[in-house]
Amino acid sequence: MSAAPLRLGLAGLGTVGIGVVKIVQAHADLIAARSGRAVSITAVSARDPKKNRDADLSAYAWETDPVALASRNDVDVFVEVMGGHDGPAKAATEAAIAAGKDVVTANKALLAHHGQALALAAETAGSTLRFEAAVAGGIPVIKALTEGLAGNRIKRVMGVMNGTCNYILTRMQSAGLPYDAVFEEARQLGYLEADPNLDVGGIDAGHKLSLLAAIAFGTRVSFDAVELEGIGNVSIDDIRLADDMGYRIKLLGVAQMTGRGLEQRMTPCLVPADSPLGQLQGGTNMVVLEGDSVGQIVLRGPGAGMGPTASAVMADVIDIARGLRLPTFGIPAADLVQPTAASAATPAPYYLRMTLLDKPGALAKIATCLGEAGISIDQMRQLHRPGDRAEDAVVLIVTHKAAPADIAEAMSRFAPTGVLVGAPVAIRIEEV
Ligand code: NAP
Ligand code: HSE
């Protein structure tokens, strides 16, 4: 093997960083054979030099400052696995690009906020910036979109991209436990990000969706335009009622280019229980890609964790070692267009749940509100369950397809009727 080794500078020695160390050490021969050259780590950086990290780091130089690591002469590729959308991750990535290094990152937050500027800087400098690990962990979805489906016009990108939310929702469903109890369980299992709202608020999954949308539609990353709703308001009642009707509730991301502009939403949705998305359990991720020639493909796998995420980081490293140089978002960053943000308008059936005063005419008033908003009822049930107040009735309505704006209009008409007890719930039923 005559080519010089590819030398990595690794910033971050947490879950993902140590996973990268383990793969580089365990698969040195395999990686060299596949890359046509050796891949080695020359220097590393983390906050605490004394921490026991369950890996032999003795052969690597230690840098306290990741920015210094990024510009070392003995580093060809800067691997950023520290996290955070500003601060050292951004500064060190910029320094690496300025020093002419290639960059591999697992940091979806960084790219959702600064992806356009960083990709432009890298491509202007003749460097490569890759991020397979940032979306859906071990699933090679960036490669699938950028390379495998390069001959397709992408119609829709959809998926469950946050394993923690999927764990919480599937555990609520299987164990019959309320949200708060399962959230606490997830915290104790170490599934939640340091700021749990990144997970349960849908932000982390929204970051990922915005990155996929940029590749799929040739648009600048526009995370701020993602319509976000987390899972904090999904109740065990809704999980049970959805189950009775043959549905599961998922935090589902959908991005599609419409005649009005780019629609991006990450919201709880009902999906058929027997669909691939409906059957997705625990922390697993699933991404559904629809192209005009290929039709629909479904990618399923581990969305997080040491091995899966480091596997994706190494896929990017090996591409660089092989000499494969692709624009970050599939086309040159300078050619990405600024999308017009379109709020979700595609009609869908909706699941509505509300508690009404159980008195004559209450249900008729609700039906009138729906009719006045142009919404037709497909199914309706009134429930009396042990523990419900005798004077209340829980009403479940499934509508025919309705525009989101019409649902919002109907919901705004409910309160003035005076028959509602508490707030009504509306969840979109997604055709998948
Ligand atoms: P982590 O376990 O918290 O590790 C972060 C590492 O970065 C630690 O080693 C930490 O040092 C180091 N670090 C933080 N701030 C630093 C600074 N200012 N200077 C130098 N080092 C610093 O995080 P992780 O789970 O590995 O995640 C890393 C990145 O991968 C994030 O962007 C995350 O979103 C992304 N990602 C993670 C997963 C996953 O499953 N974990 C999946 C996909 C993507 P100390 O160890 O000394 O504290
Ligand atoms: N918090 C993320 C998740 C980690 O639960 O999917 C992987 O990005």
Tab-separated table of C-alpha atoms and ligand atoms in Angstrom:
chain	number	residue	atom	x	y	z
A	1	MET	CA	0.000	0.000	0.000
A	2	SER	CA	1.815	3.117	-1.183
A	3	ALA	CA	-0.627	5.964	-0.386
A	4	ALA	CA	0.099	7.967	2.759
A	5	PRO	CA	-2.123	7.225	5.770
A	6	LEU	CA	-5.153	9.432	6.315
A	7	ARG	CA	-4.667	11.121	9.681
A	8	LEU	CA	-7.655	11.949	11.890
A	9	GLY	CA	-7.915	14.593	14.590
A	10	LEU	CA	-10.768	13.510	16.875
A	11	ALA	CA	-12.550	16.194	18.914
A	12	GLY	CA	-14.856	14.569	21.461
A	13	LEU	CA	-14.225	11.341	23.344
A	14	GLY	CA	-17.734	10.615	24.557
A	15	THR	CA	-20.131	7.974	23.241
A	16	VAL	CA	-19.441	8.615	19.556
A	17	GLY	CA	-15.756	9.576	19.823
A	18	ILE	CA	-14.813	6.425	21.741
A	19	GLY	CA	-16.863	4.428	19.233
A	20	VAL	CA	-14.682	5.881	16.470
A	21	VAL	CA	-11.496	4.998	18.388
A	22	LYS	CA	-12.715	1.421	18.811
A	23	ILE	CA	-13.492	0.976	15.105
A	24	VAL	CA	-10.191	2.532	13.965
A	25	GLN	CA	-8.305	0.233	16.344
A	26	ALA	CA	-10.312	-2.957	15.783
A	27	HIS	CA	-10.661	-2.735	11.999
A	28	ALA	CA	-7.364	-1.159	10.926
A	29	ASP	CA	-6.689	-3.830	8.276
A	30	LEU	CA	-10.227	-3.877	6.914
A	31	ILE	CA	-10.341	-0.077	6.680
A	32	ALA	CA	-6.944	0.056	4.957
A	33	ALA	CA	-8.009	-2.599	2.447
A	34	ARG	CA	-11.251	-0.785	1.666
A	35	SER	CA	-9.686	2.685	1.578
A	36	GLY	CA	-6.493	1.793	-0.256
A	37	ARG	CA	-4.562	3.477	2.556
A	38	ALA	CA	-4.244	3.274	6.326
A	39	VAL	CA	-6.479	5.436	8.500
A	40	SER	CA	-4.987	6.502	11.818
A	41	ILE	CA	-5.782	8.869	14.667
A	42	THR	CA	-2.982	11.307	15.441
A	43	ALA	CA	-4.500	13.618	18.050
A	44	VAL	CA	-7.587	13.841	20.240
A	45	SER	CA	-9.372	16.434	22.344
A	46	ALA	CA	-11.948	16.425	25.137
A	47	ARG	CA	-12.566	18.508	28.232
A	48	ASP	CA	-11.181	16.222	30.912
A	49	PRO	CA	-7.752	14.635	30.210
A	50	LYS	CA	-7.999	12.457	33.344
A	51	LYS	CA	-11.328	10.778	32.612
A	52	ASN	CA	-11.234	6.978	32.277
A	53	ARG	CA	-12.588	6.397	28.776
A	54	ASP	CA	-12.418	2.610	28.417
A	55	ALA	CA	-10.061	2.864	25.425
A	56	ASP	CA	-6.311	3.015	24.895
A	57	LEU	CA	-5.554	6.586	23.832
A	58	SER	CA	-1.845	6.488	24.716
A	59	ALA	CA	-0.675	6.658	21.080
A	60	TYR	CA	-2.519	9.892	20.394
A	61	ALA	CA	-1.408	13.460	21.090
A	62	TRP	CA	-3.717	15.325	23.465
A	63	GLU	CA	-5.001	18.812	22.627
A	64	THR	CA	-6.887	20.760	25.255
A	65	ASP	CA	-8.280	23.135	22.662
A	66	PRO	CA	-10.287	21.573	19.800
A	67	VAL	CA	-9.548	24.626	17.626
A	68	ALA	CA	-5.814	23.884	17.935
A	69	LEU	CA	-6.499	20.237	17.130
A	70	ALA	CA	-8.431	21.247	14.014
A	71	SER	CA	-5.469	23.070	12.513
A	72	ARG	CA	-2.606	20.694	13.387
A	73	ASN	CA	-0.206	19.895	10.558
A	74	ASP	CA	-0.484	16.164	11.221
A	75	VAL	CA	-4.281	16.113	10.832
A	76	ASP	CA	-5.930	15.584	7.420
A	77	VAL	CA	-9.531	15.066	8.581
A	78	PHE	CA	-11.084	16.820	11.563
A	79	VAL	CA	-13.724	14.594	13.185
A	80	GLU	CA	-16.104	16.709	15.275
A	81	VAL	CA	-18.085	14.662	17.795
A	82	MET	CA	-18.364	17.150	20.655
A	83	GLY	CA	-21.874	18.508	20.006
A	84	GLY	CA	-23.492	21.930	20.408
A	85	HIS	CA	-24.522	24.260	17.623
A	86	ASP	CA	-22.205	27.067	18.620
A	87	GLY	CA	-19.114	27.325	20.813
A	88	PRO	CA	-16.154	24.991	20.293
A	89	ALA	CA	-17.850	22.718	17.730
A	90	LYS	CA	-18.513	25.622	15.378
A	91	ALA	CA	-15.208	27.390	16.045
A	92	ALA	CA	-13.169	24.217	15.531
A	93	THR	CA	-15.062	23.214	12.376
A	94	GLU	CA	-14.471	26.679	10.913
A	95	ALA	CA	-10.790	26.482	11.899
A	96	ALA	CA	-10.437	23.068	10.246
A	97	ILE	CA	-11.984	24.319	7.007
A	98	ALA	CA	-9.812	27.440	7.068
A	99	ALA	CA	-6.757	25.189	7.478
A	100	GLY	CA	-7.813	23.150	4.416
A	101	LYS	CA	-8.863	20.020	6.328
A	102	ASP	CA	-11.771	17.772	5.459
A	103	VAL	CA	-14.394	17.548	8.198
A	104	VAL	CA	-16.645	14.730	9.364
A	105	THR	CA	-19.268	15.567	11.972
A	106	ALA	CA	-22.132	13.827	13.784
A	107	ASN	CA	-23.526	17.175	14.885
A	108	LYS	CA	-27.014	17.775	13.509
A	109	ALA	CA	-27.562	20.874	15.633
A	110	LEU	CA	-24.441	22.536	14.188
A	111	LEU	CA	-25.481	21.779	10.603
A	112	ALA	CA	-29.154	22.660	11.104
A	113	HIS	CA	-28.062	26.122	12.239
A	114	HIS	CA	-24.909	26.708	10.199
A	115	GLY	CA	-24.930	24.024	7.485
A	116	GLN	CA	-25.196	26.408	4.555
A	117	ALA	CA	-22.330	28.652	5.682
A	118	LEU	CA	-20.083	25.727	6.653
A	119	ALA	CA	-20.743	23.806	3.417
A	120	LEU	CA	-20.071	26.941	1.381
A	121	ALA	CA	-16.839	27.619	3.269
A	122	ALA	CA	-15.687	24.014	2.832
A	123	GLU	CA	-16.473	23.889	-0.876
A	124	THR	CA	-14.827	27.267	-1.467
A	125	ALA	CA	-11.712	26.008	0.318
A	126	GLY	CA	-11.745	22.756	-1.671
A	127	SER	CA	-12.518	20.699	1.439
A	128	THR	CA	-15.176	18.099	2.087
A	129	LEU	CA	-17.728	18.339	4.910
A	130	ARG	CA	-19.667	15.133	5.599
A	131	PHE	CA	-22.354	14.268	8.163
A	132	GLU	CA	-23.751	10.745	7.723
A	133	ALA	CA	-23.866	10.192	11.506
A	134	ALA	CA	-25.916	13.326	12.119
A	135	VAL	CA	-29.160	11.859	10.763
A	136	ALA	CA	-30.651	8.584	11.979
A	137	GLY	CA	-27.399	7.324	13.556
A	138	GLY	CA	-26.288	4.084	11.906
A	139	ILE	CA	-28.718	4.249	8.970
A	140	PRO	CA	-26.839	5.320	5.808
A	141	VAL	CA	-29.586	7.717	4.787
A	142	ILE	CA	-27.385	10.584	3.592
A	143	LYS	CA	-25.589	8.200	1.247
A	144	ALA	CA	-28.902	6.759	0.069
A	145	LEU	CA	-30.285	10.210	-0.776
A	146	THR	CA	-27.099	11.768	-2.152
A	147	GLU	CA	-25.828	8.803	-4.132
A	148	GLY	CA	-28.245	5.892	-4.354
A	149	LEU	CA	-31.224	8.048	-5.363
A	150	ALA	CA	-29.279	10.721	-7.280
A	151	GLY	CA	-31.232	9.909	-10.453
A	152	ASN	CA	-34.621	10.570	-8.852
A	153	ARG	CA	-36.704	13.644	-8.265
A	154	ILE	CA	-37.501	13.193	-4.577
A	155	LYS	CA	-41.194	13.555	-3.833
A	156	ARG	CA	-41.307	13.089	-0.093
A	157	VAL	CA	-39.018	12.313	2.839
A	158	MET	CA	-40.621	10.966	5.953
A	159	GLY	CA	-39.611	9.212	9.114
A	160	VAL	CA	-39.140	8.613	12.786
A	161	MET	CA	-35.776	10.179	13.553
A	162	ASN	CA	-35.615	10.454	17.314
A	163	GLY	CA	-35.123	7.167	19.107
A	164	THR	CA	-35.889	8.595	22.541
A	165	CYS	CA	-39.346	9.794	21.484
A	166	ASN	CA	-40.064	6.476	19.806
A	167	TYR	CA	-38.967	4.655	22.949
A	168	ILE	CA	-41.289	6.783	25.098
A	169	LEU	CA	-44.296	6.391	22.786
A	170	THR	CA	-43.901	2.639	22.267
A	171	ARG	CA	-43.308	2.039	25.971
A	172	MET	CA	-46.443	4.053	26.876
A	173	GLN	CA	-48.364	1.868	24.437
A	174	SER	CA	-46.956	-1.520	25.469
A	175	ALA	CA	-46.900	-0.947	29.245
A	176	GLY	CA	-49.964	1.301	29.483
A	177	LEU	CA	-47.925	3.884	31.392
A	178	PRO	CA	-48.487	7.662	31.361
A	179	TYR	CA	-46.036	10.034	29.659
A	180	ASP	CA	-44.460	11.347	32.885
A	181	ALA	CA	-43.613	7.856	34.160
A	182	VAL	CA	-41.979	6.792	30.893
A	183	PHE	CA	-40.144	10.108	30.539
A	184	GLU	CA	-38.609	9.430	33.970
A	185	GLU	CA	-37.718	5.888	32.907
A	186	ALA	CA	-35.988	7.241	29.785
A	187	ARG	CA	-34.069	9.720	31.934
A	188	GLN	CA	-32.854	6.924	34.242
A	189	LEU	CA	-31.815	4.796	31.271
A	190	GLY	CA	-29.698	7.722	30.019
A	191	TYR	CA	-31.679	8.067	26.771
A	192	LEU	CA	-32.394	11.777	27.095
A	193	GLU	CA	-30.126	14.543	25.804
A	194	ALA	CA	-28.657	16.836	28.490
A	195	ASP	CA	-31.471	19.217	27.499
A	196	PRO	CA	-34.419	16.766	27.236
A	197	ASN	CA	-36.452	19.286	25.243
A	198	LEU	CA	-34.130	18.640	22.302
A	199	ASP	CA	-35.643	15.136	22.241
A	200	VAL	CA	-39.233	15.427	23.493
A	201	GLY	CA	-39.736	18.909	22.025
A	202	GLY	CA	-39.034	17.491	18.564
A	203	ILE	CA	-36.031	19.800	18.027
A	204	ASP	CA	-33.414	17.077	17.474
A	205	ALA	CA	-35.670	15.293	14.993
A	206	GLY	CA	-36.468	18.646	13.351
A	207	HIS	CA	-32.739	19.283	12.884
A	208	LYS	CA	-32.423	15.929	11.108
A	209	LEU	CA	-35.460	16.496	8.903
A	210	SER	CA	-34.155	19.891	7.796
A	211	LEU	CA	-30.855	18.297	6.708
A	212	LEU	CA	-32.596	15.588	4.695
A	213	ALA	CA	-34.875	18.178	3.084
A	214	ALA	CA	-31.867	20.220	1.930
A	215	ILE	CA	-30.433	17.222	0.069
A	216	ALA	CA	-33.783	15.962	-1.200
A	217	PHE	CA	-34.958	19.285	-2.649
A	218	GLY	CA	-31.700	21.152	-3.349
A	219	THR	CA	-32.617	23.850	-0.847
A	220	ARG	CA	-30.700	25.685	1.844
A	221	VAL	CA	-31.105	24.133	5.275
A	222	SER	CA	-34.090	25.887	6.799
A	223	PHE	CA	-34.560	24.454	10.263
A	224	ASP	CA	-36.362	27.591	11.459
A	225	ALA	CA	-39.180	26.810	9.026
A	226	VAL	CA	-39.828	23.300	10.378
A	227	GLU	CA	-43.266	23.131	11.983
A	228	LEU	CA	-42.420	21.539	15.341
A	229	GLU	CA	-44.578	19.902	17.964
A	230	GLY	CA	-43.110	17.588	20.566
A	231	ILE	CA	-44.625	14.562	22.301
A	232	GLY	CA	-45.188	16.166	25.733
A	233	ASN	CA	-48.951	16.443	25.190
A	234	VAL	CA	-49.485	12.897	23.925
A	235	SER	CA	-51.617	11.247	26.612
A	236	ILE	CA	-52.016	7.599	27.479
A	237	ASP	CA	-55.727	8.060	26.600
A	238	ASP	CA	-54.792	8.966	23.030
A	239	ILE	CA	-52.343	6.076	22.784
A	240	ARG	CA	-55.071	3.637	23.957
A	241	LEU	CA	-57.826	5.069	21.768
A	242	ALA	CA	-55.537	5.118	18.728
A	243	ASP	CA	-54.637	1.500	19.477
A	244	ASP	CA	-58.350	0.540	19.598
A	245	MET	CA	-58.781	2.014	16.111
A	246	GLY	CA	-55.709	0.241	14.678
A	247	TYR	CA	-53.242	3.148	14.873
A	248	ARG	CA	-50.009	4.002	16.662
A	249	ILE	CA	-48.840	7.502	17.583
A	250	LYS	CA	-45.385	8.459	16.282
A	251	LEU	CA	-43.329	11.631	16.241
A	252	LEU	CA	-43.269	11.744	12.470
A	253	GLY	CA	-41.270	14.023	10.214
A	254	VAL	CA	-42.500	14.824	6.735
A	255	ALA	CA	-40.803	17.057	4.148
A	256	GLN	CA	-42.208	17.620	0.682
A	257	MET	CA	-41.964	20.253	-2.015
A	258	THR	CA	-45.428	21.549	-2.864
A	259	GLY	CA	-46.656	24.164	-5.340
A	260	ARG	CA	-46.714	26.609	-2.395
A	261	GLY	CA	-43.159	25.872	-1.254
A	262	LEU	CA	-41.294	23.514	1.073
A	263	GLU	CA	-43.440	21.857	3.720
A	264	GLN	CA	-41.469	20.529	6.688
A	265	ARG	CA	-43.187	19.266	9.789
A	266	MET	CA	-42.157	17.164	12.781
A	267	THR	CA	-45.304	16.440	14.777
A	268	PRO	CA	-47.093	13.575	16.532
A	269	CYS	CA	-49.202	11.668	13.987
A	270	LEU	CA	-51.332	8.555	13.909
A	271	VAL	CA	-50.060	5.908	11.498
A	272	PRO	CA	-51.600	2.494	10.769
A	273	ALA	CA	-50.441	-0.021	13.397
A	274	ASP	CA	-49.630	-2.588	10.721
A	275	SER	CA	-47.511	-0.209	8.582
A	276	PRO	CA	-43.687	-0.341	8.812
A	277	LEU	CA	-43.734	2.978	10.715
A	278	GLY	CA	-46.520	1.748	13.006
A	279	GLN	CA	-44.522	-1.357	13.879
A	280	LEU	CA	-41.332	0.524	14.727
A	281	GLN	CA	-40.401	-0.276	18.321
A	282	GLY	CA	-38.194	1.347	20.954
A	283	GLY	CA	-35.218	3.486	19.989
A	284	THR	CA	-35.122	2.358	16.378
A	285	ASN	CA	-35.322	4.938	13.571
A	286	MET	CA	-36.996	4.642	10.182
A	287	VAL	CA	-36.664	6.869	7.152
A	288	VAL	CA	-38.971	6.561	4.145
A	289	LEU	CA	-37.734	8.071	0.875
A	290	GLU	CA	-39.976	8.477	-2.163
A	291	GLY	CA	-38.467	9.092	-5.607
A	292	ASP	CA	-40.198	9.461	-8.951
A	293	SER	CA	-38.380	6.485	-10.479
A	294	VAL	CA	-37.628	4.237	-7.525
A	295	GLY	CA	-40.979	4.605	-5.758
A	296	GLN	CA	-40.747	4.164	-1.992
A	297	ILE	CA	-37.791	2.793	-0.055
A	298	VAL	CA	-37.707	2.214	3.680
A	299	LEU	CA	-34.532	2.352	5.758
A	300	ARG	CA	-34.700	1.049	9.314
A	301	GLY	CA	-32.012	0.725	11.971
A	302	PRO	CA	-30.404	2.024	15.146
A	303	GLY	CA	-30.659	5.794	15.338
A	304	ALA	CA	-28.128	6.266	18.130
A	305	GLY	CA	-25.529	4.598	20.301
A	306	MET	CA	-21.774	4.129	20.232
A	307	GLY	CA	-21.411	1.454	17.548
A	308	PRO	CA	-24.092	2.623	15.093
A	309	THR	CA	-23.123	6.294	15.204
A	310	ALA	CA	-19.381	5.607	14.955
A	311	SER	CA	-20.133	3.255	12.048
A	312	ALA	CA	-21.670	6.201	10.177
A	313	VAL	CA	-18.744	8.501	11.049
A	314	MET	CA	-16.343	5.905	9.663
A	315	ALA	CA	-18.325	5.574	6.437
A	316	ASP	CA	-17.608	9.270	5.784
A	317	VAL	CA	-13.958	8.892	6.797
A	318	ILE	CA	-13.499	5.943	4.448
A	319	ASP	CA	-15.148	7.835	1.574
A	320	ILE	CA	-12.627	10.633	2.102
A	321	ALA	CA	-9.770	8.109	2.307
A	322	ARG	CA	-10.961	6.641	-1.001
A	323	GLY	CA	-10.894	10.100	-2.570
A	324	LEU	CA	-14.660	10.442	-2.931
A	325	ARG	CA	-15.429	14.149	-2.747
A	326	LEU	CA	-19.090	15.138	-2.870
A	327	PRO	CA	-20.792	18.430	-2.050
A	328	THR	CA	-22.162	18.399	1.490
A	329	PHE	CA	-25.819	18.608	0.445
A	330	GLY	CA	-25.540	16.768	-2.876
A	331	ILE	CA	-25.161	19.864	-5.071
A	332	PRO	CA	-22.714	22.740	-4.574
A	333	ALA	CA	-23.741	24.825	-1.573
A	334	ALA	CA	-23.685	27.989	-3.728
A	335	ASP	CA	-26.443	26.449	-5.902
A	336	LEU	CA	-28.805	25.541	-3.065
A	337	VAL	CA	-31.903	27.728	-3.339
A	338	GLN	CA	-33.625	29.514	-0.495
A	339	PRO	CA	-36.948	27.678	-0.140
A	340	THR	CA	-40.279	29.368	0.394
A	341	ALA	CA	-41.618	27.952	3.639
A	342	ALA	CA	-45.077	26.490	3.272
A	343	SER	CA	-47.203	25.610	6.276
A	344	ALA	CA	-48.714	22.144	6.153
A	345	ALA	CA	-51.777	22.262	3.912
A	346	THR	CA	-52.033	18.743	2.554
A	347	PRO	CA	-55.438	17.420	3.679
A	348	ALA	CA	-55.513	14.336	5.885
A	349	PRO	CA	-57.985	12.596	8.156
A	350	TYR	CA	-57.762	13.831	11.759
A	351	TYR	CA	-58.288	12.145	15.101
A	352	LEU	CA	-60.140	14.459	17.498
A	353	ARG	CA	-60.660	13.729	21.177
A	354	MET	CA	-62.596	15.934	23.526
A	355	THR	CA	-64.558	15.774	26.734
A	356	LEU	CA	-68.056	17.242	26.554
A	357	LEU	CA	-70.719	17.983	29.123
A	358	ASP	CA	-73.107	15.016	28.776
A	359	LYS	CA	-76.255	17.041	28.127
A	360	PRO	CA	-78.744	17.331	25.238
A	361	GLY	CA	-77.389	19.083	22.153
A	362	ALA	CA	-73.694	19.082	23.220
A	363	LEU	CA	-72.555	16.756	20.478
A	364	ALA	CA	-74.725	18.534	17.921
A	365	LYS	CA	-72.921	21.802	18.690
A	366	ILE	CA	-69.542	20.179	18.024
A	367	ALA	CA	-70.821	18.575	14.812
A	368	THR	CA	-72.078	22.003	13.719
A	369	CYS	CA	-68.635	23.575	14.313
A	370	LEU	CA	-67.065	20.877	12.153
A	371	GLY	CA	-69.681	21.302	9.434
A	372	GLU	CA	-69.227	25.094	9.430
A	373	ALA	CA	-65.477	24.604	8.939
A	374	GLY	CA	-66.205	22.342	5.968
A	375	ILE	CA	-65.182	19.158	7.783
A	376	SER	CA	-67.031	15.905	7.336
A	377	ILE	CA	-67.140	13.248	10.087
A	378	ASP	CA	-66.066	9.731	9.142
A	379	GLN	CA	-66.388	7.935	12.501
A	380	MET	CA	-67.578	8.954	15.942
A	381	ARG	CA	-67.711	7.246	19.345
A	382	GLN	CA	-68.835	8.351	22.772
A	383	LEU	CA	-67.095	6.643	25.660
A	384	HIS	CA	-68.027	6.181	29.290
A	385	ARG	CA	-65.124	4.666	31.098
A	386	PRO	CA	-64.720	3.702	34.755
A	387	GLY	CA	-63.408	6.782	36.539
A	388	ASP	CA	-64.897	9.326	34.109
A	389	ARG	CA	-67.194	11.895	35.739
A	390	ALA	CA	-70.853	10.888	35.183
A	391	GLU	CA	-71.656	14.364	33.870
A	392	ASP	CA	-68.920	14.203	31.191
A	393	ALA	CA	-68.662	12.246	27.950
A	394	VAL	CA	-65.428	11.559	26.118
A	395	VAL	CA	-66.046	11.887	22.389
A	396	LEU	CA	-63.783	10.545	19.723
A	397	ILE	CA	-64.167	11.722	16.142
A	398	VAL	CA	-62.256	10.684	13.038
A	399	THR	CA	-62.781	13.125	10.201
A	400	HIS	CA	-62.649	12.606	6.493
A	401	LYS	CA	-59.658	14.331	4.880
A	402	ALA	CA	-59.487	17.940	6.028
A	403	ALA	CA	-56.997	20.769	5.543
A	404	PRO	CA	-55.001	21.605	8.695
A	405	ALA	CA	-56.317	25.197	8.545
A	406	ASP	CA	-59.913	23.924	8.561
A	407	ILE	CA	-59.190	21.742	11.593
A	408	ALA	CA	-57.723	24.778	13.371
A	409	GLU	CA	-60.804	26.793	12.405
A	410	ALA	CA	-63.168	24.118	13.780
A	411	MET	CA	-61.166	23.835	17.016
A	412	SER	CA	-61.376	27.601	17.528
A	413	ARG	CA	-65.174	27.328	17.297
A	414	PHE	CA	-65.438	24.601	19.954
A	415	ALA	CA	-64.696	26.691	23.070
A	416	PRO	CA	-67.447	29.308	22.555
A	417	THR	CA	-70.091	26.522	22.460
A	418	GLY	CA	-69.689	26.150	26.226
A	419	VAL	CA	-69.962	22.341	26.058
A	420	LEU	CA	-66.247	21.485	26.240
A	421	VAL	CA	-64.545	20.243	29.403
A	422	GLY	CA	-60.808	20.921	29.108
A	423	ALA	CA	-58.884	21.301	25.858
A	424	PRO	CA	-59.659	19.187	22.790
A	425	VAL	CA	-56.912	17.174	21.066
A	426	ALA	CA	-56.363	16.962	17.292
A	427	ILE	CA	-53.795	14.581	15.765
A	428	ARG	CA	-53.236	14.144	12.058
A	429	ILE	CA	-53.603	10.642	10.601
A	430	GLU	CA	-50.768	10.280	8.112
A	431	GLU	CA	-51.048	8.167	5.006
A	432	VAL	CA	-47.806	6.158	4.930
B	1	NAP	P1	-20.942	12.970	24.681
B	1	NAP	O1	-20.939	11.546	25.047
B	1	NAP	O2	-21.546	13.964	25.597
B	1	NAP	O3	-19.429	13.385	24.363
B	1	NAP	C1	-19.066	14.675	24.061
B	1	NAP	C2	-17.557	14.745	24.065
B	1	NAP	O4	-17.171	16.045	23.654
B	1	NAP	C3	-16.927	14.488	25.438
B	1	NAP	O5	-15.803	13.692	25.314
B	1	NAP	C4	-16.552	15.885	25.913
B	1	NAP	O6	-15.416	15.907	26.754
B	1	NAP	C5	-16.229	16.551	24.595
B	1	NAP	N1	-16.370	18.005	24.677
B	1	NAP	C6	-17.479	18.698	24.977
B	1	NAP	N2	-17.192	20.012	24.981
B	1	NAP	C7	-15.879	20.120	24.670
B	1	NAP	C8	-14.976	21.211	24.557
B	1	NAP	N3	-15.387	22.449	24.775
B	1	NAP	N4	-13.708	20.928	24.238
B	1	NAP	C9	-13.278	19.675	24.033
B	1	NAP	N5	-14.088	18.598	24.153
B	1	NAP	C10	-15.352	18.833	24.479
B	1	NAP	O7	-21.668	13.201	23.258
B	1	NAP	P2	-21.970	12.092	22.149
B	1	NAP	O8	-23.191	11.369	22.520
B	1	NAP	O9	-20.744	11.340	21.863
B	1	NAP	O10	-22.380	13.032	20.916
B	1	NAP	C11	-21.418	13.703	20.152
B	1	NAP	C12	-22.071	14.303	18.914
B	1	NAP	O11	-22.648	13.242	18.150
B	1	NAP	C13	-23.207	15.278	19.181
B	1	NAP	O12	-23.240	16.253	18.190
B	1	NAP	C14	-24.445	14.381	19.078
B	1	NAP	O13	-25.610	15.104	18.741
B	1	NAP	C15	-24.028	13.495	17.939
B	1	NAP	N6	-24.732	12.219	17.897
B	1	NAP	C16	-24.727	11.413	18.984
B	1	NAP	C17	-25.373	10.199	18.924
B	1	NAP	C18	-25.361	9.254	20.090
B	1	NAP	O14	-25.949	8.187	19.970
B	1	NAP	N7	-24.737	9.591	21.190
B	1	NAP	C19	-26.046	9.822	17.755
B	1	NAP	C20	-26.002	10.664	16.636
B	1	NAP	C21	-25.341	11.868	16.728
B	1	NAP	P3	-15.397	15.188	28.198
B	1	NAP	O15	-15.565	13.725	27.920
B	1	NAP	O16	-14.064	15.480	28.742
B	1	NAP	O17	-16.539	15.776	28.962
B	2	HSE	N1	-31.255	11.973	21.114
B	2	HSE	C1	-31.142	11.351	19.825
B	2	HSE	C2	-32.219	10.285	19.710
B	2	HSE	C3	-29.749	10.752	19.691
B	2	HSE	O1	-32.859	9.942	20.712
B	2	HSE	O2	-32.478	9.810	18.615
B	2	HSE	C4	-29.380	10.440	18.270
B	2	HSE	O3	-29.376	11.556	17.455
